[in-house]
CSV table of C-alpha atoms in Angstrom, one decimal:
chain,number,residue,atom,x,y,z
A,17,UNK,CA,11.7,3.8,6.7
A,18,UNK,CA,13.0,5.9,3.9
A,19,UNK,CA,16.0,8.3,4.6
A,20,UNK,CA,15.9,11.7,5.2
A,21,UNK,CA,13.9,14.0,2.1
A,22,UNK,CA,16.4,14.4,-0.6
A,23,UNK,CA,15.7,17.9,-2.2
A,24,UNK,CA,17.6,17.0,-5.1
A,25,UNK,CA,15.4,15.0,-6.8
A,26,UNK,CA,11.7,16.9,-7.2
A,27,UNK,CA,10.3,14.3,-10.0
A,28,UNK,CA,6.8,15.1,-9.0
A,29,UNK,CA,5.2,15.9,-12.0
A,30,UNK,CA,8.3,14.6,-14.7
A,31,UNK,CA,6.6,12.9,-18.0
A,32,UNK,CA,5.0,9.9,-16.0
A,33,UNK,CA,3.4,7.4,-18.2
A,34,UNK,CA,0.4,7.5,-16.0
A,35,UNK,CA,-0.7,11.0,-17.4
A,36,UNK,CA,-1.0,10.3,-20.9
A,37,UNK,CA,-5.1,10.0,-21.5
A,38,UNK,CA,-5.5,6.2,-23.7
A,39,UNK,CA,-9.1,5.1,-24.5
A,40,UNK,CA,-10.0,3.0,-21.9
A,41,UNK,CA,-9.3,-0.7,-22.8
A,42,UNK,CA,-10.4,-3.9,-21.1
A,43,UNK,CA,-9.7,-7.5,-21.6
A,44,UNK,CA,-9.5,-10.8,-20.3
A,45,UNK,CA,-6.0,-12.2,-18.8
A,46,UNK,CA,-4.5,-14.6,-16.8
A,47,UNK,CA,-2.9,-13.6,-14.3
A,48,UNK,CA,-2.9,-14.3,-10.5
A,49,UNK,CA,-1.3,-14.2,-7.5
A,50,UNK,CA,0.1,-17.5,-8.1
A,51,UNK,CA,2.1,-16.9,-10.8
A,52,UNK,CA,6.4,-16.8,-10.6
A,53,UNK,CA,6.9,-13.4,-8.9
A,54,UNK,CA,9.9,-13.1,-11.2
A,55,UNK,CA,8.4,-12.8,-15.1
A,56,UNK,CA,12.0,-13.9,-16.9
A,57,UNK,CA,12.0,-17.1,-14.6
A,58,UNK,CA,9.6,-18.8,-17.0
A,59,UNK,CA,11.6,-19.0,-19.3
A,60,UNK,CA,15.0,-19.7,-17.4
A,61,UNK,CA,16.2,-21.9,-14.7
A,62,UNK,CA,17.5,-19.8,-12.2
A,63,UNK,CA,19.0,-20.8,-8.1
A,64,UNK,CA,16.5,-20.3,-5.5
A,65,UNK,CA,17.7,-17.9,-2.9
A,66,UNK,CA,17.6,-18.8,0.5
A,67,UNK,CA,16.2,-15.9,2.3
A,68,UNK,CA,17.0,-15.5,6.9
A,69,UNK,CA,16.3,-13.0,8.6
A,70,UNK,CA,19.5,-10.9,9.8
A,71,UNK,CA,21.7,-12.5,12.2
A,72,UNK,CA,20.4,-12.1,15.7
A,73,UNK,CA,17.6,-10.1,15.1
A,74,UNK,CA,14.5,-9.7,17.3
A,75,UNK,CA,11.4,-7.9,16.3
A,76,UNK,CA,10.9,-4.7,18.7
A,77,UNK,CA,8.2,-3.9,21.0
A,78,UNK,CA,5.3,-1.7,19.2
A,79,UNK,CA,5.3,1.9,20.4
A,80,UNK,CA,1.7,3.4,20.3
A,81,UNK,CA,2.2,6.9,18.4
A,82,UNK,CA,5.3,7.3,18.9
A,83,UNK,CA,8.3,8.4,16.3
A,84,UNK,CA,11.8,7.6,16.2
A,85,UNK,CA,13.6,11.1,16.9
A,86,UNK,CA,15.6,10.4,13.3
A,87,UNK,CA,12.9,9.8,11.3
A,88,UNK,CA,10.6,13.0,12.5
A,89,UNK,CA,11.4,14.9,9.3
A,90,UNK,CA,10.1,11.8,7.2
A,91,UNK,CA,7.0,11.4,9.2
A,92,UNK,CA,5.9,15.1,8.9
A,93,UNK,CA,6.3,15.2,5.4
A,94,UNK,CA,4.2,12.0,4.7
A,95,UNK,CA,1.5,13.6,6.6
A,96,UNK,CA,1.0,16.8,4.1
A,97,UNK,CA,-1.2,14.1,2.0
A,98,UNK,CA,-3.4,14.4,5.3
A,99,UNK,CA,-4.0,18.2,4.4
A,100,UNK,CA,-3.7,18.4,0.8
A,101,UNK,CA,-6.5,15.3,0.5
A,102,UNK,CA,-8.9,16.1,3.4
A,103,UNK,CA,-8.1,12.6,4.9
A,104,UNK,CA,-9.2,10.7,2.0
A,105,UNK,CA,-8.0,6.7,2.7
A,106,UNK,CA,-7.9,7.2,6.1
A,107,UNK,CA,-11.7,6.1,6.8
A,108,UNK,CA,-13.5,3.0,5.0
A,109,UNK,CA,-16.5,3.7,3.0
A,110,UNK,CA,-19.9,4.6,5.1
A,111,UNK,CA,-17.7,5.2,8.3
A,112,UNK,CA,-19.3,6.6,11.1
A,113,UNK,CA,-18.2,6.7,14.7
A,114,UNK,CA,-20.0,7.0,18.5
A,115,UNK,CA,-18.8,7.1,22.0
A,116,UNK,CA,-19.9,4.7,24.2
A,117,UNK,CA,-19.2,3.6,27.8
A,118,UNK,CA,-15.4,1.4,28.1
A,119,UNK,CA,-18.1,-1.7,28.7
A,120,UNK,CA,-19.9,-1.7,26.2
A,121,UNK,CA,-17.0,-2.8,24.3
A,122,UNK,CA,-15.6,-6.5,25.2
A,123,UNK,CA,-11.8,-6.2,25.9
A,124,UNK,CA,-10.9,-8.7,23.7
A,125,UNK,CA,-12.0,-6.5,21.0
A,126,UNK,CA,-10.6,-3.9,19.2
A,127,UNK,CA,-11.7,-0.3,20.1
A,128,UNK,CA,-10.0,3.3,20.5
A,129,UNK,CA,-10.0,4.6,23.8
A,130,UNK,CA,-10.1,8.3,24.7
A,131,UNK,CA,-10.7,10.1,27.6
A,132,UNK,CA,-12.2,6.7,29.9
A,133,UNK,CA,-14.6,5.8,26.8
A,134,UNK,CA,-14.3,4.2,23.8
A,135,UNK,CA,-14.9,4.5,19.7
A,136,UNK,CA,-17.1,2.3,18.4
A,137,UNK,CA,-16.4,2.8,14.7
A,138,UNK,CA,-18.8,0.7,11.6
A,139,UNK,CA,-19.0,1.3,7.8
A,140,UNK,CA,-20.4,-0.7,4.9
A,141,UNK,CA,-18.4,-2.6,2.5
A,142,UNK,CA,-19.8,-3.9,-0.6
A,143,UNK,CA,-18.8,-7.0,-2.2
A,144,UNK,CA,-15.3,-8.8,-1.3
A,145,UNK,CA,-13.2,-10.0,-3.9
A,146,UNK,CA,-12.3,-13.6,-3.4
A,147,UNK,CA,-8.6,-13.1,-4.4
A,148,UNK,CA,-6.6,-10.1,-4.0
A,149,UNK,CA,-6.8,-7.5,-6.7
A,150,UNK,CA,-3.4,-6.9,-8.7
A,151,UNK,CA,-1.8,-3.5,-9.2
A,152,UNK,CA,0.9,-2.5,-11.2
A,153,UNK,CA,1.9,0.9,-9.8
A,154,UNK,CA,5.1,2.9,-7.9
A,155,UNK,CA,4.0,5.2,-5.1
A,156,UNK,CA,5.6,8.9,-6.0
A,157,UNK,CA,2.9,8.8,-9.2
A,158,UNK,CA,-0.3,10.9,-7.9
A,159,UNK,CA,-2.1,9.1,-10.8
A,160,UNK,CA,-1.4,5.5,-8.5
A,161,UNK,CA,-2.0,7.3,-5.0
A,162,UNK,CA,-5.7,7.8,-7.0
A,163,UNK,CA,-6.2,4.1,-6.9
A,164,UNK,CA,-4.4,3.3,-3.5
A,165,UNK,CA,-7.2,5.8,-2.1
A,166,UNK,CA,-10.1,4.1,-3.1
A,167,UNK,CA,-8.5,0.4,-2.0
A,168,UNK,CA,-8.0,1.6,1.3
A,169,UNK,CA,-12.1,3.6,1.0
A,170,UNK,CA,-13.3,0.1,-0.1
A,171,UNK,CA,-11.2,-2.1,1.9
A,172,UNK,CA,-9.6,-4.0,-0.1
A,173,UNK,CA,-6.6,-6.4,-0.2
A,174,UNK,CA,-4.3,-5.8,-3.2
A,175,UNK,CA,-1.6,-7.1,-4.4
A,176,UNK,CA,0.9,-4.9,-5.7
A,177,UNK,CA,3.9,-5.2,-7.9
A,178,UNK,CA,6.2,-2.2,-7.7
A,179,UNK,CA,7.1,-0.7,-10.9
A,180,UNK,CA,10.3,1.7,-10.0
A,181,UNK,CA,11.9,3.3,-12.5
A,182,UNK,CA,14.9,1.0,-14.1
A,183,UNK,CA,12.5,-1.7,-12.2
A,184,UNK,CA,13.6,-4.8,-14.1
A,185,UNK,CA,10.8,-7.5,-13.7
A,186,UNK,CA,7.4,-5.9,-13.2
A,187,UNK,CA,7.5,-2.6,-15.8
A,188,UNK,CA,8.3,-5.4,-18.8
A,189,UNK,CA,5.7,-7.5,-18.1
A,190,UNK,CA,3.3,-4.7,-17.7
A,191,UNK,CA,4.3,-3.9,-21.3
A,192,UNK,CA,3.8,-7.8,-22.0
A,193,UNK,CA,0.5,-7.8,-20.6
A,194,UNK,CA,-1.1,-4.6,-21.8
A,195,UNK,CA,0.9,-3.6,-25.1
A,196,UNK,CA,2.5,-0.3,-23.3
A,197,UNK,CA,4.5,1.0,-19.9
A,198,UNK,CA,1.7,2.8,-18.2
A,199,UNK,CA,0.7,3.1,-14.6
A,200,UNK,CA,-1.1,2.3,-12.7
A,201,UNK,CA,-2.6,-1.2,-14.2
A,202,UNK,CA,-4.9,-3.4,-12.4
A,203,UNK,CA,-5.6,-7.3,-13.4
A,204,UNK,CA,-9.2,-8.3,-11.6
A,205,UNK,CA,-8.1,-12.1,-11.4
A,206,UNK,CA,-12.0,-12.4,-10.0
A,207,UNK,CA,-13.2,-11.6,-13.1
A,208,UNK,CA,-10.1,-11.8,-15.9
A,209,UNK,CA,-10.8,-7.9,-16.2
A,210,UNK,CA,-7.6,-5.9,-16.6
A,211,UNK,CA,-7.2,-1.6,-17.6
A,212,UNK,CA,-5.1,1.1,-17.4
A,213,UNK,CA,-6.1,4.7,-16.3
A,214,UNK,CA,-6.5,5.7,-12.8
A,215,UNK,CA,-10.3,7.2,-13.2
A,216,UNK,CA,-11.5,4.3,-15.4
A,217,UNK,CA,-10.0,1.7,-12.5
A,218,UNK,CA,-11.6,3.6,-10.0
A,219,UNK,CA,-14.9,3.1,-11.6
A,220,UNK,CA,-14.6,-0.2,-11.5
A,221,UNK,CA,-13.8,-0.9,-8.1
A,222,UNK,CA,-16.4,0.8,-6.6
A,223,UNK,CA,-18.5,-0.7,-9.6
A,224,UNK,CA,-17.8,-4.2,-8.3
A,225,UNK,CA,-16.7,-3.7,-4.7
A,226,UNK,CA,-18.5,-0.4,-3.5
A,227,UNK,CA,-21.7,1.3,-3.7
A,228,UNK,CA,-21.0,2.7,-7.5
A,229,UNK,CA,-20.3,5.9,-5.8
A,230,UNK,CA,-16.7,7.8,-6.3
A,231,UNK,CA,-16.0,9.4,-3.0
A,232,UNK,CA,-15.7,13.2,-3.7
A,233,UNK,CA,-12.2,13.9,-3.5
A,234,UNK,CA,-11.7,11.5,-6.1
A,235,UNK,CA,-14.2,12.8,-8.5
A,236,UNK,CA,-12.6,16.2,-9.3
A,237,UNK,CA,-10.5,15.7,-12.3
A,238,UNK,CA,-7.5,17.9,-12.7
A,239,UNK,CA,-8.2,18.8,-9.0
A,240,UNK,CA,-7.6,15.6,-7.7
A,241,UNK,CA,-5.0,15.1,-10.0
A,242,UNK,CA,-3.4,18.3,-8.6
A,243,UNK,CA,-4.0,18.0,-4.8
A,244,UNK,CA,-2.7,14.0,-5.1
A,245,UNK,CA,0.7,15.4,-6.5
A,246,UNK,CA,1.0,18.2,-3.5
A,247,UNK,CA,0.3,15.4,-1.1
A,248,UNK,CA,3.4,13.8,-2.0
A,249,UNK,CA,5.4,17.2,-2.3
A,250,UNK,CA,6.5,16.2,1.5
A,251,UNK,CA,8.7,12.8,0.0
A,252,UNK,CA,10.2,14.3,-2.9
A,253,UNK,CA,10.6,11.4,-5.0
A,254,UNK,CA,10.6,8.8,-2.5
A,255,UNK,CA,9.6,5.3,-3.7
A,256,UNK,CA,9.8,6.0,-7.7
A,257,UNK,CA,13.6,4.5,-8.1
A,258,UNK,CA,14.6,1.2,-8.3
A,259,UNK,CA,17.4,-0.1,-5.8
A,260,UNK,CA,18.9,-3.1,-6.5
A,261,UNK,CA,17.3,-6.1,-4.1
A,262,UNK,CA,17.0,-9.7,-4.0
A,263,UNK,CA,13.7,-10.8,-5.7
A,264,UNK,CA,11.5,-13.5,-3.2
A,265,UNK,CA,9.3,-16.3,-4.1
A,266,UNK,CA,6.4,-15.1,-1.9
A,267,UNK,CA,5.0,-11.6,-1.9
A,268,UNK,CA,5.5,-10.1,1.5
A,269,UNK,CA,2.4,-9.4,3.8
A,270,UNK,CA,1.7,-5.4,5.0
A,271,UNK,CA,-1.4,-4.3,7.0
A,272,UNK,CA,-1.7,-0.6,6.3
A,273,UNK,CA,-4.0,2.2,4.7
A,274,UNK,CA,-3.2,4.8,2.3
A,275,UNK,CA,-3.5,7.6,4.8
A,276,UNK,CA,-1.0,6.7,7.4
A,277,UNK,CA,2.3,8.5,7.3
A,278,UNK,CA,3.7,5.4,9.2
A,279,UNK,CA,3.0,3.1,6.7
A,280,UNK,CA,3.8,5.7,3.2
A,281,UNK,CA,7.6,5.4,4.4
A,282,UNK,CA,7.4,1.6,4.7
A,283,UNK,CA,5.6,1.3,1.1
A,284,UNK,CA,8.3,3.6,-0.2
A,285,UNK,CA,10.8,1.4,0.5
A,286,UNK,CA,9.0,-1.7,-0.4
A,287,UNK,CA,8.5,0.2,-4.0
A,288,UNK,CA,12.0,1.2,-3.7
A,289,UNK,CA,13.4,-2.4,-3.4
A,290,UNK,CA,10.6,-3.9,-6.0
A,291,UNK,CA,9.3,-6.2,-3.3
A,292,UNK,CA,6.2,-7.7,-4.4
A,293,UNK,CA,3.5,-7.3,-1.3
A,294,UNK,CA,0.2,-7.7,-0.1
A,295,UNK,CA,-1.5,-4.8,1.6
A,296,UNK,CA,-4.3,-5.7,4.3
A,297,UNK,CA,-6.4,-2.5,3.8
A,298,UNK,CA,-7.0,-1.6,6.9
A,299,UNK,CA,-8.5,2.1,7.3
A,300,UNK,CA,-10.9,3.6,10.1
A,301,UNK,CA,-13.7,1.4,10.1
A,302,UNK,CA,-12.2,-1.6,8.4
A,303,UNK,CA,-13.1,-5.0,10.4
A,304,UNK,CA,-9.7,-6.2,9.3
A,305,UNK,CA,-8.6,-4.1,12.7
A,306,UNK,CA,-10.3,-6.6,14.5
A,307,UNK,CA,-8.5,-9.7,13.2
A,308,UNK,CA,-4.9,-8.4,13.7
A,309,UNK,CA,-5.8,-7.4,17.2
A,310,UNK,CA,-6.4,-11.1,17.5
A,311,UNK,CA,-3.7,-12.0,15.4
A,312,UNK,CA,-1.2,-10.0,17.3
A,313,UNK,CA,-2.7,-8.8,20.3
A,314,UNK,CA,-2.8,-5.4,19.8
A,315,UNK,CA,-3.3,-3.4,16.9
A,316,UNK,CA,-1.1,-1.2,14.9
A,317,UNK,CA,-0.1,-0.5,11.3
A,318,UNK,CA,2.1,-0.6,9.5
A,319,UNK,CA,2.6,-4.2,10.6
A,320,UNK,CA,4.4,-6.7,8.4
A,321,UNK,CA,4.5,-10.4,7.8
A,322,UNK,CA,7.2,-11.8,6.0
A,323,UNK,CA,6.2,-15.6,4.8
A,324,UNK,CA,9.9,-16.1,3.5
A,325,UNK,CA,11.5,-15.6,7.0
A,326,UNK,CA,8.7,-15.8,9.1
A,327,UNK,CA,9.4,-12.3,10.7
A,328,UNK,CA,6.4,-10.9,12.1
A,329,UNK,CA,6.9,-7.4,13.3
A,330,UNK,CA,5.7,-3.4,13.8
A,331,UNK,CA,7.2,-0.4,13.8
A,332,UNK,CA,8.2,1.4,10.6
A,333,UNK,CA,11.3,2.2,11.1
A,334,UNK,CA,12.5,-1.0,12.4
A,335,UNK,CA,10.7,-2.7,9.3
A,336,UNK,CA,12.4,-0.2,6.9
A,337,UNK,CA,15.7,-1.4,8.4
A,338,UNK,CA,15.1,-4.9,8.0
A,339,UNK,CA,13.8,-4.9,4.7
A,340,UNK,CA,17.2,-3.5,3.1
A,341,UNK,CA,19.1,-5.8,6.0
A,342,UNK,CA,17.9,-8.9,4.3
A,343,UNK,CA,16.8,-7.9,0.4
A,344,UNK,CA,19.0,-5.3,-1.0
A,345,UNK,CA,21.8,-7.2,-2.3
């Protein structure tokens, strides 16, 4: 989890690539998940470093709703996105909800449980992607929470490569790729598609993954714009600089959604440290809820996976720790 907000650095709205308004431009690339997660080790030979996890450690117990008494103040502010965006990412597309008897529901399956019944929660999903979209992006630009929205209203898996600022390997090869430093950019390895611009990228998705339709709050223009940048007024800055880390050969694994302030703080750091990941969207509604309660035996988010160490593990704060134990250098 992030440290405690620094008020010393508002960068909200500073001249971020992101807002400049290009034609919208798409072309064919080739670029996929399989590629060297470091761009300048194509053209070097360079030591592969052995990654452990840290001496002695042990994954804690998962706490259901709980917050670490130091980390209240970060929690609270990454829940003003919950008011200023009207809890947009925080249900999958089509969600609707019933209460039904605490039988009706199989204990081996996942369900919410309030007051001796429980939620049975469905949606509709469009199309799934057959490999994980790729996003260039860094999570204090309200231009890239835009996109992040709708991949957690459409349920998708992305993965992401964080582009801090003074970021040295994913910014330049955004440049290399699409001609200029701009975020967020996606690459559609489904379909050899890539774009900048937020709206335009949006309009895709939901184009090829959704219903066609843009979900409301992400169809006001300036408005949206507006409200995405007071959402993130609460982490002042959090997750837009680079701190120097240890690059790894495989992206990291995160089940999360957009709209949990539980797992903003663990992204933050994950942008902060430049650590390429994949995020299992897994909002209200999403089916994905059912296969980590199998997976784990009980559901929570954020919950990582970390195929380079083999950690498994919840809790945000305890994943924030780790993550600079065993990548900042």
């Amino acid at each position: 989890m992030a440290g405690l907000v620094n008020i010393s650095q508002p960068p909200l709205f500073r001249s971020l690539p992101g807002r400049r308004k290009t034609p919208h431009t798409s072309f064919s690339v080739k670029a996929t998940s399989e590629t060297p997660l470091n761009p300048s080790s194509s053209t070097t030979t360079t030591k592969q470093v052995p990654f452990a996890a840290p001496p002695n450690f042990k994954p804690p117990e998962p706490k259901r709703f709980s917050v670490r008494p130091d980390k209240i103040f970060d929690i609270l502010g990454a829940s003003l996105s919950l008011v200023f965006r009207l809890g947009t990412g925080v249900f999958v597309s089509g969600y609707s909800a019933s209460f039904v008897g605490k039988d009706e529901i199989p204990p081996d399956q996942y369900a919410l449980e309030i007051a001796g019944f429980k939620v049975k929660e469905t949606s509709k999903l469009g199309p799934r992607p057959e490999k994980p979209i790729e996003i260039y992006e860094f999570e204090s630009c309200p231009f890239c929470r835009k996109v992040r929205e709708i991949v957690s209203v459409l349920d998708l898996d992305v993965l992401y490569y964080p582009c801090p600022r003074n970021g040295p390997n994913f910014r330049p090869k955004v440049s290399q790729m699409g001609g200029k430093q701009q975020f967020p950019y996606m690459v559609d390895p489904n379909t050899g598609v890539s774009m900048y611009e937020s709206d335009e990228i949006i309009k895709y998705l939901v184009g090829k993954y959704g219903d066609g339709s843009v979900p409301f709050m992400l169809s006001l223009g300036l408005l949206t714009t507006l409200t995405e940048g007071f959402a993130m007024i609460g982490r002042m800055g959090k997750g837009s600089s680079y701190t120097p880390s240890k690059l790894p050969p495989k992206p990291l694994e995160v089940w999360a959604y957009e709209g949990s302030p539980f797992c903003k703080v663990v992204r933050e750091v994950l942008v902060e440290f430049e650590l390429p990941h994949i995020i299992r969207s897994c909002a209200r509604g999403s089916p994905k809820r059912q296969i980590l309660y199998q997976k784990a035996n009980h559901f929570q988010v954020p919950y990582l996976e970390d195929p380079n160490t083999g950690v498994q593990m919840f809790e945000s704060a305890e994943i924030a720790e780790y993550l600079k134990a065993t990548y900042v250098q």
